[in-house]
């Protein structure tokens, strides 16, 4: 069986990550080396990712991670077969850091192997291969597979008919679901990234305390929208803060009771996840799918995992990546780079901040 060692690099947002994955023709994968330097704490005080700070941190972290990775390669006497680097979507100054760093290594050390440009979204899409229960022998039984990709920048529903054939069904018209968690967290005075904070608060609250709207829930298509929900939470907080004429805005110091914050978080979380779960179910039925995969940073949510599992019959495989592979990481870029390479596809080695899945050529 053909097997490849793939060296991978990810710098699209606020994680600098390098990985070495060993992947076989049947898509079974071993992660041999994987290190991620997270910038979350640096950006937290700004309430979101600052592009130039991210660029500077990638520039600082890449050589440090590479030092350890090259020591590993030398010790294990491994020669990579493919190099893979994220080219988009993401923050272009951040993406360029990874592209130029990997291009230099390619030119200097491994000029004879392919250097493949990777779509970050395909990385998330294929991260179900890291699932502990993934069994290559039964891969074919998982198709058609409904794929829900939920992160800070994307909310995309699609169907994978096989490992290479993807149909996009719908995506968000405005904010991404993760972005709405980050914005509502700010309204509640919670730090970035908002998702885990909201989930922590929501565990103590009542999901039915406030009936926030779930936009496009009954739209009959596979589109999503999150800016209206965020605005509904803003108006709700204005009202309950006692002075409806007062303009409640992020950063404005007002004191919310713990109970109000917990109930707001729980009700918002439920309203945000309802369209995701219900439209995933609708797609599952319409496309006679055999499995569901949920990926991206938001797939780390335990509430979403339980909600999704409770909605489907026990017999339906619902694959979430292990927690370490939900957030941005280079191992998933290695897998997507390998799959792109097998199809003879590579994205151009230049940063493309708005690369999407619909324009995906590797699929
Ligand atoms: O995939 P990711 O690491 O980066 C992007 O490519 O965007 O996703 C980060 C996003 C953030 O918006 C964060 O708030 C959200 O994932 N997130 C969550 C949870 N954990 C992380 N959202 C909801 N619930 C969570 N438990
Ligand atoms: Zn991501």
Short mmCIF file of C-alpha atoms and ligand atoms in Angstrom, two decimals:
data_model
loop_
_atom_site.label_atom_id
_atom_site.label_comp_id
_atom_site.label_asym_id
_atom_site.label_seq_id
_atom_site.Cartn_x
_atom_site.Cartn_y
_atom_site.Cartn_z
CA UNK A 1 0.00 0.00 0.00
CA UNK A 2 1.30 3.42 -0.93
CA UNK A 3 2.13 5.60 2.06
CA UNK A 4 3.42 9.11 2.34
CA UNK A 5 5.05 11.31 4.92
CA UNK A 6 3.55 14.80 4.70
CA UNK A 7 5.12 17.88 6.30
CA UNK A 8 2.44 20.50 6.92
CA UNK A 9 2.16 24.13 7.98
CA UNK A 10 -0.85 26.20 9.11
CA UNK A 11 -0.79 29.96 9.79
CA UNK A 12 -4.18 31.19 8.51
CA UNK A 13 -5.33 32.84 11.74
CA UNK A 14 -4.05 32.80 15.32
CA UNK A 15 -2.45 29.35 15.58
CA UNK A 16 1.05 28.64 14.27
CA UNK A 17 1.17 24.90 13.65
CA UNK A 18 3.56 22.38 12.10
CA UNK A 19 2.91 18.66 11.69
CA UNK A 20 4.31 15.50 10.19
CA UNK A 21 1.61 13.00 9.26
CA UNK A 22 1.99 9.52 7.86
CA UNK A 23 -0.94 8.70 5.62
CA UNK A 24 -1.80 5.60 3.61
CA UNK A 25 -3.83 5.03 0.47
CA UNK A 26 -6.79 3.86 2.58
CA UNK A 27 -6.69 7.28 4.37
CA UNK A 28 -5.59 5.84 7.71
CA UNK A 29 -3.35 8.44 9.27
CA UNK A 30 -0.77 8.64 12.05
CA UNK A 31 0.27 11.99 13.42
CA UNK A 32 3.98 11.61 14.13
CA UNK A 33 4.84 15.18 15.10
CA UNK A 34 2.43 17.99 15.85
CA UNK A 35 3.08 21.28 17.62
CA UNK A 36 0.87 24.34 17.75
CA UNK A 37 1.75 27.72 19.25
CA UNK A 38 -1.52 29.41 20.13
CA UNK A 39 -1.81 33.20 20.13
CA UNK A 40 -5.22 33.21 21.78
CA UNK A 41 -3.98 34.92 24.95
CA UNK A 42 -2.24 37.66 22.95
CA UNK A 43 -5.38 38.53 21.00
CA UNK A 44 -7.79 38.08 23.93
CA UNK A 45 -7.18 41.58 25.29
CA UNK A 46 -8.19 43.03 21.89
CA UNK A 47 -11.44 41.03 21.79
CA UNK A 48 -10.47 39.37 18.48
CA UNK A 49 -7.55 38.56 16.20
CA UNK A 50 -5.34 41.52 15.19
CA UNK A 51 -3.83 40.66 11.75
CA UNK A 52 -0.46 42.37 12.18
CA UNK A 53 0.05 40.92 15.62
CA UNK A 54 -0.80 37.48 14.22
CA UNK A 55 1.74 37.95 11.43
CA UNK A 56 4.46 38.96 13.92
CA UNK A 57 3.73 35.97 16.16
CA UNK A 58 3.84 33.52 13.22
CA UNK A 59 7.17 35.02 12.17
CA UNK A 60 8.51 34.46 15.69
CA UNK A 61 7.00 30.99 16.24
CA UNK A 62 7.69 29.27 12.91
CA UNK A 63 11.50 28.95 13.33
CA UNK A 64 11.04 27.73 16.93
CA UNK A 65 8.59 25.00 15.89
CA UNK A 66 10.74 24.11 12.89
CA UNK A 67 13.81 23.64 15.11
CA UNK A 68 11.98 20.92 17.03
CA UNK A 69 10.43 19.38 13.94
CA UNK A 70 13.72 19.18 12.05
CA UNK A 71 15.37 17.59 15.11
CA UNK A 72 12.58 14.97 15.07
CA UNK A 73 13.06 14.33 11.34
CA UNK A 74 16.81 13.91 11.81
CA UNK A 75 16.44 11.61 14.82
CA UNK A 76 13.89 9.38 13.08
CA UNK A 77 15.73 9.62 9.73
CA UNK A 78 12.51 10.56 7.94
CA UNK A 79 12.52 12.16 4.52
CA UNK A 80 9.14 13.76 3.73
CA UNK A 81 7.38 12.90 0.44
CA UNK A 82 5.11 15.95 0.25
CA UNK A 83 5.07 19.42 1.81
CA UNK A 84 1.69 21.11 2.35
CA UNK A 85 0.95 24.68 3.38
CA UNK A 86 -2.33 26.57 3.94
CA UNK A 87 -2.88 29.25 1.28
CA UNK A 88 -6.38 30.40 2.33
CA UNK A 89 -8.91 31.41 3.44
CA UNK A 90 -7.68 33.49 6.36
CA UNK A 91 -5.67 36.60 7.14
CA UNK A 92 -3.40 37.25 4.17
CA UNK A 93 -0.43 38.67 6.13
CA UNK A 94 -0.60 35.58 8.37
CA UNK A 95 -0.95 33.17 5.43
CA UNK A 96 2.08 34.68 3.68
CA UNK A 97 4.24 33.90 6.71
CA UNK A 98 3.58 30.16 6.36
CA UNK A 99 3.85 30.19 2.56
CA UNK A 100 7.22 31.95 2.44
CA UNK A 101 8.60 29.95 5.37
CA UNK A 102 7.67 26.62 3.80
CA UNK A 103 8.77 27.74 0.31
CA UNK A 104 12.24 28.55 1.72
CA UNK A 105 12.51 25.16 3.45
CA UNK A 106 11.34 23.48 0.27
CA UNK A 107 13.93 25.26 -1.85
CA UNK A 108 16.77 24.69 0.60
CA UNK A 109 16.15 21.18 1.91
CA UNK A 110 13.61 19.29 -0.21
CA UNK A 111 13.60 20.79 -3.73
CA UNK A 112 12.66 17.44 -5.31
CA UNK A 113 9.34 16.81 -3.52
CA UNK A 114 6.02 18.55 -4.29
CA UNK A 115 5.01 21.61 -2.25
CA UNK A 116 1.20 21.66 -2.28
CA UNK A 117 -1.02 24.70 -1.55
CA UNK A 118 -3.95 23.69 0.70
CA UNK A 119 -7.45 25.11 1.23
CA UNK A 120 -7.84 25.43 5.02
CA UNK A 121 -11.54 24.49 4.75
CA UNK A 122 -10.65 21.15 3.16
CA UNK A 123 -8.45 20.56 6.20
CA UNK A 124 -11.47 20.95 8.50
CA UNK A 125 -13.63 18.89 6.11
CA UNK A 126 -11.30 15.88 6.26
CA UNK A 127 -10.54 16.11 9.98
CA UNK A 128 -13.05 13.29 10.61
CA UNK A 129 -10.16 10.97 9.60
CA UNK A 130 -8.68 11.68 13.04
CA UNK A 131 -11.77 10.30 14.82
CA UNK A 132 -10.79 7.53 17.26
CA UNK A 133 -13.45 5.24 15.80
CA UNK A 134 -12.59 5.90 12.16
CA UNK A 135 -12.05 2.56 10.45
CA UNK A 136 -10.58 2.71 6.92
CA UNK A 137 -12.14 -0.67 6.13
CA UNK A 138 -15.63 0.82 6.47
CA UNK A 139 -14.94 4.21 4.86
CA UNK A 140 -17.23 3.46 1.92
CA UNK A 141 -20.18 2.80 4.25
CA UNK A 142 -20.03 6.44 5.45
CA UNK A 143 -20.98 7.96 2.05
CA UNK A 144 -22.94 10.02 1.23
CA UNK A 145 -21.79 12.01 4.23
CA UNK A 146 -23.36 15.29 5.36
CA UNK A 147 -20.62 17.71 6.40
CA UNK A 148 -21.24 20.65 8.70
CA UNK A 149 -18.23 22.96 8.94
CA UNK A 150 -18.53 25.49 11.74
CA UNK A 151 -15.76 27.88 12.76
CA UNK A 152 -15.01 31.50 13.56
CA UNK A 153 -15.09 32.39 9.87
CA UNK A 154 -17.39 29.81 8.26
CA UNK A 155 -20.73 28.04 8.54
CA UNK A 156 -21.00 25.63 5.62
CA UNK A 157 -23.25 22.64 4.99
CA UNK A 158 -22.40 20.21 2.20
CA UNK A 159 -22.39 16.60 1.10
CA UNK A 160 -19.35 14.42 0.40
CA UNK A 161 -20.40 11.65 -2.00
CA UNK A 162 -16.94 10.10 -1.81
CA UNK A 163 -13.55 11.32 -0.63
CA UNK A 164 -13.18 13.57 -3.69
CA UNK A 165 -16.71 14.70 -4.59
CA UNK A 166 -18.18 17.57 -2.57
CA UNK A 167 -21.44 19.47 -3.16
CA UNK A 168 -21.96 22.71 -1.28
CA UNK A 169 -25.57 23.02 -0.04
CA UNK A 170 -25.49 26.35 1.76
CA UNK A 171 -23.56 28.70 3.98
CA UNK A 172 -24.03 31.78 6.10
CA UNK A 173 -25.19 34.99 4.47
CA UNK A 174 -23.49 37.16 7.08
CA UNK A 175 -21.72 36.29 10.36
CA UNK A 176 -20.31 32.81 10.97
CA UNK A 177 -21.70 30.92 13.94
CA UNK A 178 -18.36 31.03 15.84
CA UNK A 179 -18.16 34.77 15.17
CA UNK A 180 -21.62 35.22 16.73
CA UNK A 181 -20.41 33.41 19.87
CA UNK A 182 -17.39 35.73 19.99
CA UNK A 183 -19.61 38.83 19.60
CA UNK A 184 -22.22 37.75 22.16
CA UNK A 185 -19.42 36.87 24.59
CA UNK A 186 -18.17 40.45 24.28
CA UNK A 187 -21.68 41.74 25.03
CA UNK A 188 -21.64 39.64 28.19
CA UNK A 189 -18.18 40.94 29.11
CA UNK A 190 -16.52 37.55 28.44
CA UNK A 191 -13.09 37.24 26.77
CA UNK A 192 -12.18 36.02 23.27
CA UNK A 193 -12.66 33.33 22.03
CA UNK A 194 -16.27 33.45 23.12
CA UNK A 195 -17.45 29.91 22.33
CA UNK A 196 -15.98 28.07 25.32
CA UNK A 197 -16.93 30.95 27.65
CA UNK A 198 -20.55 30.99 26.47
CA UNK A 199 -20.72 27.22 26.83
CA UNK A 200 -19.41 27.46 30.41
CA UNK A 201 -22.06 30.09 31.30
CA UNK A 202 -24.81 28.25 29.41
CA UNK A 203 -24.30 25.13 31.54
CA UNK A 204 -25.78 27.08 34.47
CA UNK A 205 -28.62 28.72 32.55
CA UNK A 206 -32.05 27.89 31.15
CA UNK A 207 -32.17 27.40 27.36
CA UNK A 208 -35.80 28.50 27.29
CA UNK A 209 -35.41 31.62 29.46
CA UNK A 210 -35.43 33.95 26.44
CA UNK A 211 -36.94 32.90 23.12
CA UNK A 212 -34.28 34.34 20.80
CA UNK A 213 -35.01 33.91 17.09
CA UNK A 214 -33.20 31.19 15.14
CA UNK A 215 -32.86 33.00 11.80
CA UNK A 216 -33.73 31.07 8.62
CA UNK A 217 -34.78 28.04 10.70
CA UNK A 218 -37.77 27.43 8.43
CA UNK A 219 -36.33 28.91 5.20
CA UNK A 220 -36.57 25.55 3.46
CA UNK A 221 -33.02 25.87 2.11
CA UNK A 222 -29.55 25.36 3.57
CA UNK A 223 -28.61 28.98 4.16
CA UNK A 224 -27.74 30.38 7.61
CA UNK A 225 -27.70 33.86 9.13
CA UNK A 226 -26.32 35.00 12.48
CA UNK A 227 -26.21 38.80 12.52
CA UNK A 228 -29.92 39.09 13.47
CA UNK A 229 -29.50 36.76 16.43
CA UNK A 230 -26.57 38.80 17.73
CA UNK A 231 -28.69 41.97 17.40
CA UNK A 232 -31.59 40.30 19.24
CA UNK A 233 -29.23 39.52 22.14
CA UNK A 234 -28.01 43.13 22.08
CA UNK A 235 -31.58 44.51 22.29
CA UNK A 236 -32.46 42.04 25.01
CA UNK A 237 -29.46 43.17 27.08
CA UNK A 238 -30.40 46.82 26.49
CA UNK A 239 -33.86 46.15 27.84
CA UNK A 240 -32.84 44.15 30.85
CA UNK A 241 -30.06 46.55 31.74
CA UNK A 242 -32.82 48.82 33.03
CA UNK A 243 -32.63 51.79 30.74
CA UNK A 244 -33.95 51.04 27.29
CA UNK A 245 -32.88 54.47 26.05
CA UNK A 246 -29.34 53.75 27.06
CA UNK A 247 -27.35 52.30 24.23
CA UNK A 248 -25.85 49.11 25.47
CA UNK A 249 -22.70 48.33 23.56
CA UNK A 250 -19.72 46.04 23.89
CA UNK A 251 -17.19 47.45 26.27
CA UNK A 252 -19.79 49.57 28.08
CA UNK A 253 -19.58 48.77 31.77
CA UNK A 254 -22.91 47.56 33.05
CA UNK A 255 -23.49 44.94 35.63
CA UNK A 256 -25.58 41.94 34.69
CA UNK A 257 -26.64 39.51 37.37
CA UNK A 258 -25.07 36.05 37.13
CA UNK A 259 -28.47 34.49 36.55
CA UNK A 260 -29.26 36.85 33.68
CA UNK A 261 -25.87 36.18 32.05
CA UNK A 262 -26.24 32.42 32.40
CA UNK A 263 -29.79 32.42 31.00
CA UNK A 264 -28.80 34.72 28.12
CA UNK A 265 -25.85 32.47 27.24
CA UNK A 266 -27.98 29.31 27.37
CA UNK A 267 -30.85 30.76 25.33
CA UNK A 268 -28.47 32.23 22.75
CA UNK A 269 -26.50 28.98 22.42
CA UNK A 270 -29.69 27.00 21.82
CA UNK A 271 -31.01 29.51 19.25
CA UNK A 272 -27.63 29.49 17.45
CA UNK A 273 -27.36 25.71 17.25
CA UNK A 274 -30.98 24.92 16.32
CA UNK A 275 -30.66 25.80 12.61
CA UNK A 276 -27.35 23.90 12.40
CA UNK A 277 -28.83 20.72 13.79
CA UNK A 278 -32.18 20.92 11.99
CA UNK A 279 -30.68 21.70 8.58
CA UNK A 280 -28.10 18.95 9.00
CA UNK A 281 -30.99 16.55 9.66
CA UNK A 282 -32.90 17.86 6.63
CA UNK A 283 -29.85 17.36 4.38
CA UNK A 284 -29.30 13.91 5.83
CA UNK A 285 -32.81 12.89 4.82
CA UNK A 286 -32.86 14.63 1.44
CA UNK A 287 -29.54 13.11 0.32
CA UNK A 288 -30.17 9.67 1.88
CA UNK A 289 -26.90 10.12 3.74
CA UNK A 290 -25.19 7.42 5.81
CA UNK A 291 -23.21 9.58 8.22
CA UNK A 292 -22.71 13.09 9.57
CA UNK A 293 -19.42 14.87 10.20
CA UNK A 294 -19.12 18.11 12.12
CA UNK A 295 -15.80 19.99 12.04
CA UNK A 296 -14.19 23.38 12.76
CA UNK A 297 -13.61 25.19 16.05
CA UNK A 298 -17.30 25.23 17.02
CA UNK A 299 -17.44 21.41 16.78
CA UNK A 300 -15.57 21.41 20.11
CA UNK A 301 -18.88 22.33 21.78
CA UNK A 302 -20.09 19.51 24.05
CA UNK A 303 -23.59 20.98 23.88
CA UNK A 304 -23.59 20.79 20.06
CA UNK A 305 -22.22 17.21 20.19
CA UNK A 306 -24.98 16.06 22.52
CA UNK A 307 -27.68 17.99 20.66
CA UNK A 308 -26.58 16.51 17.32
CA UNK A 309 -26.38 12.96 18.70
CA UNK A 310 -29.80 13.27 20.37
CA UNK A 311 -31.35 14.36 17.07
CA UNK A 312 -30.24 11.32 15.08
CA UNK A 313 -30.95 7.64 15.60
CA UNK A 314 -28.29 5.73 17.50
CA UNK A 315 -27.41 3.85 14.32
CA UNK A 316 -26.24 6.97 12.44
CA UNK A 317 -22.46 7.51 12.73
CA UNK A 318 -21.88 11.12 13.84
CA UNK A 319 -18.19 11.92 13.61
CA UNK A 320 -16.64 14.84 15.46
CA UNK A 321 -12.86 15.27 15.32
CA UNK A 322 -11.05 14.74 18.64
CA UNK A 323 -10.87 18.08 20.49
CA UNK A 324 -7.23 18.71 19.46
CA UNK A 325 -8.27 18.62 15.79
CA UNK A 326 -11.35 20.88 16.06
CA UNK A 327 -9.36 24.08 16.22
CA UNK A 328 -6.90 25.13 13.54
CA UNK A 329 -4.01 22.69 13.25
CA UNK A 330 -1.38 21.58 10.72
CA UNK A 331 -2.18 17.85 10.90
CA UNK A 332 -5.47 18.41 9.04
CA UNK A 333 -3.57 20.48 6.46
CA UNK A 334 -1.24 17.52 5.92
CA UNK A 335 -4.23 15.23 5.28
CA UNK A 336 -5.90 17.69 2.88
CA UNK A 337 -2.55 18.26 1.14
CA UNK A 338 -2.16 14.52 0.60
CA UNK A 339 -5.71 14.20 -0.79
CA UNK A 340 -5.18 17.20 -3.10
CA UNK A 341 -1.89 15.71 -4.27
CA UNK A 342 -3.52 12.33 -4.99
CA UNK A 343 -6.05 14.16 -7.16
CA UNK A 344 -3.23 16.02 -8.89
CA UNK A 345 -4.44 19.34 -7.49
CA UNK A 346 -2.64 22.07 -5.63
CA UNK A 347 -3.82 25.60 -4.96
CA UNK A 348 -1.45 28.37 -6.15
CA UNK A 349 1.22 29.18 -3.59
CA UNK A 350 -0.08 32.63 -2.83
CA UNK A 351 -2.27 33.89 0.00
CA UNK A 352 -5.98 33.97 -0.87
CA UNK A 353 -7.94 35.41 2.05
CA UNK A 354 -11.35 34.57 0.57
CA UNK A 355 -10.77 31.09 -0.84
CA UNK A 356 -14.00 29.11 -0.46
CA UNK A 357 -15.11 25.49 -0.63
CA UNK A 358 -17.38 26.05 -3.62
CA UNK A 359 -14.42 27.11 -5.73
CA UNK A 360 -12.50 24.12 -4.44
CA UNK A 361 -10.67 22.43 -7.28
CA UNK A 362 -9.29 19.56 -5.25
CA UNK A 363 -12.75 18.18 -4.63
O1 LIG B 1 -11.77 26.66 13.47
P1 LIG B 1 -11.34 27.70 14.44
O2 LIG B 1 -10.29 27.32 15.49
O3 LIG B 1 -10.79 28.96 13.73
C1 LIG B 1 -11.34 29.43 12.54
O4 LIG B 1 -10.92 28.91 11.46
O5 LIG B 1 -12.22 30.30 12.67
O6 LIG B 1 -12.68 28.21 15.19
C2 LIG B 1 -12.65 29.19 16.21
C3 LIG B 1 -14.10 29.52 16.62
C4 LIG B 1 -14.21 30.73 17.54
O7 LIG B 1 -15.19 31.61 17.01
C5 LIG B 1 -14.68 30.13 18.86
O8 LIG B 1 -15.48 31.00 19.63
C6 LIG B 1 -15.48 28.93 18.37
O9 LIG B 1 -14.69 28.41 17.31
N1 LIG B 1 -15.66 27.92 19.43
C7 LIG B 1 -16.87 27.59 19.94
C8 LIG B 1 -16.62 26.66 20.99
N2 LIG B 1 -15.28 26.45 21.06
C9 LIG B 1 -14.70 27.23 20.08
N3 LIG B 1 -18.09 28.02 19.63
C10 LIG B 1 -19.14 27.51 20.34
N4 LIG B 1 -19.00 26.64 21.37
C11 LIG B 1 -17.76 26.19 21.72
N5 LIG B 1 -17.62 25.33 22.74
ZN1 LIG B 2 -10.31 26.96 10.87
#
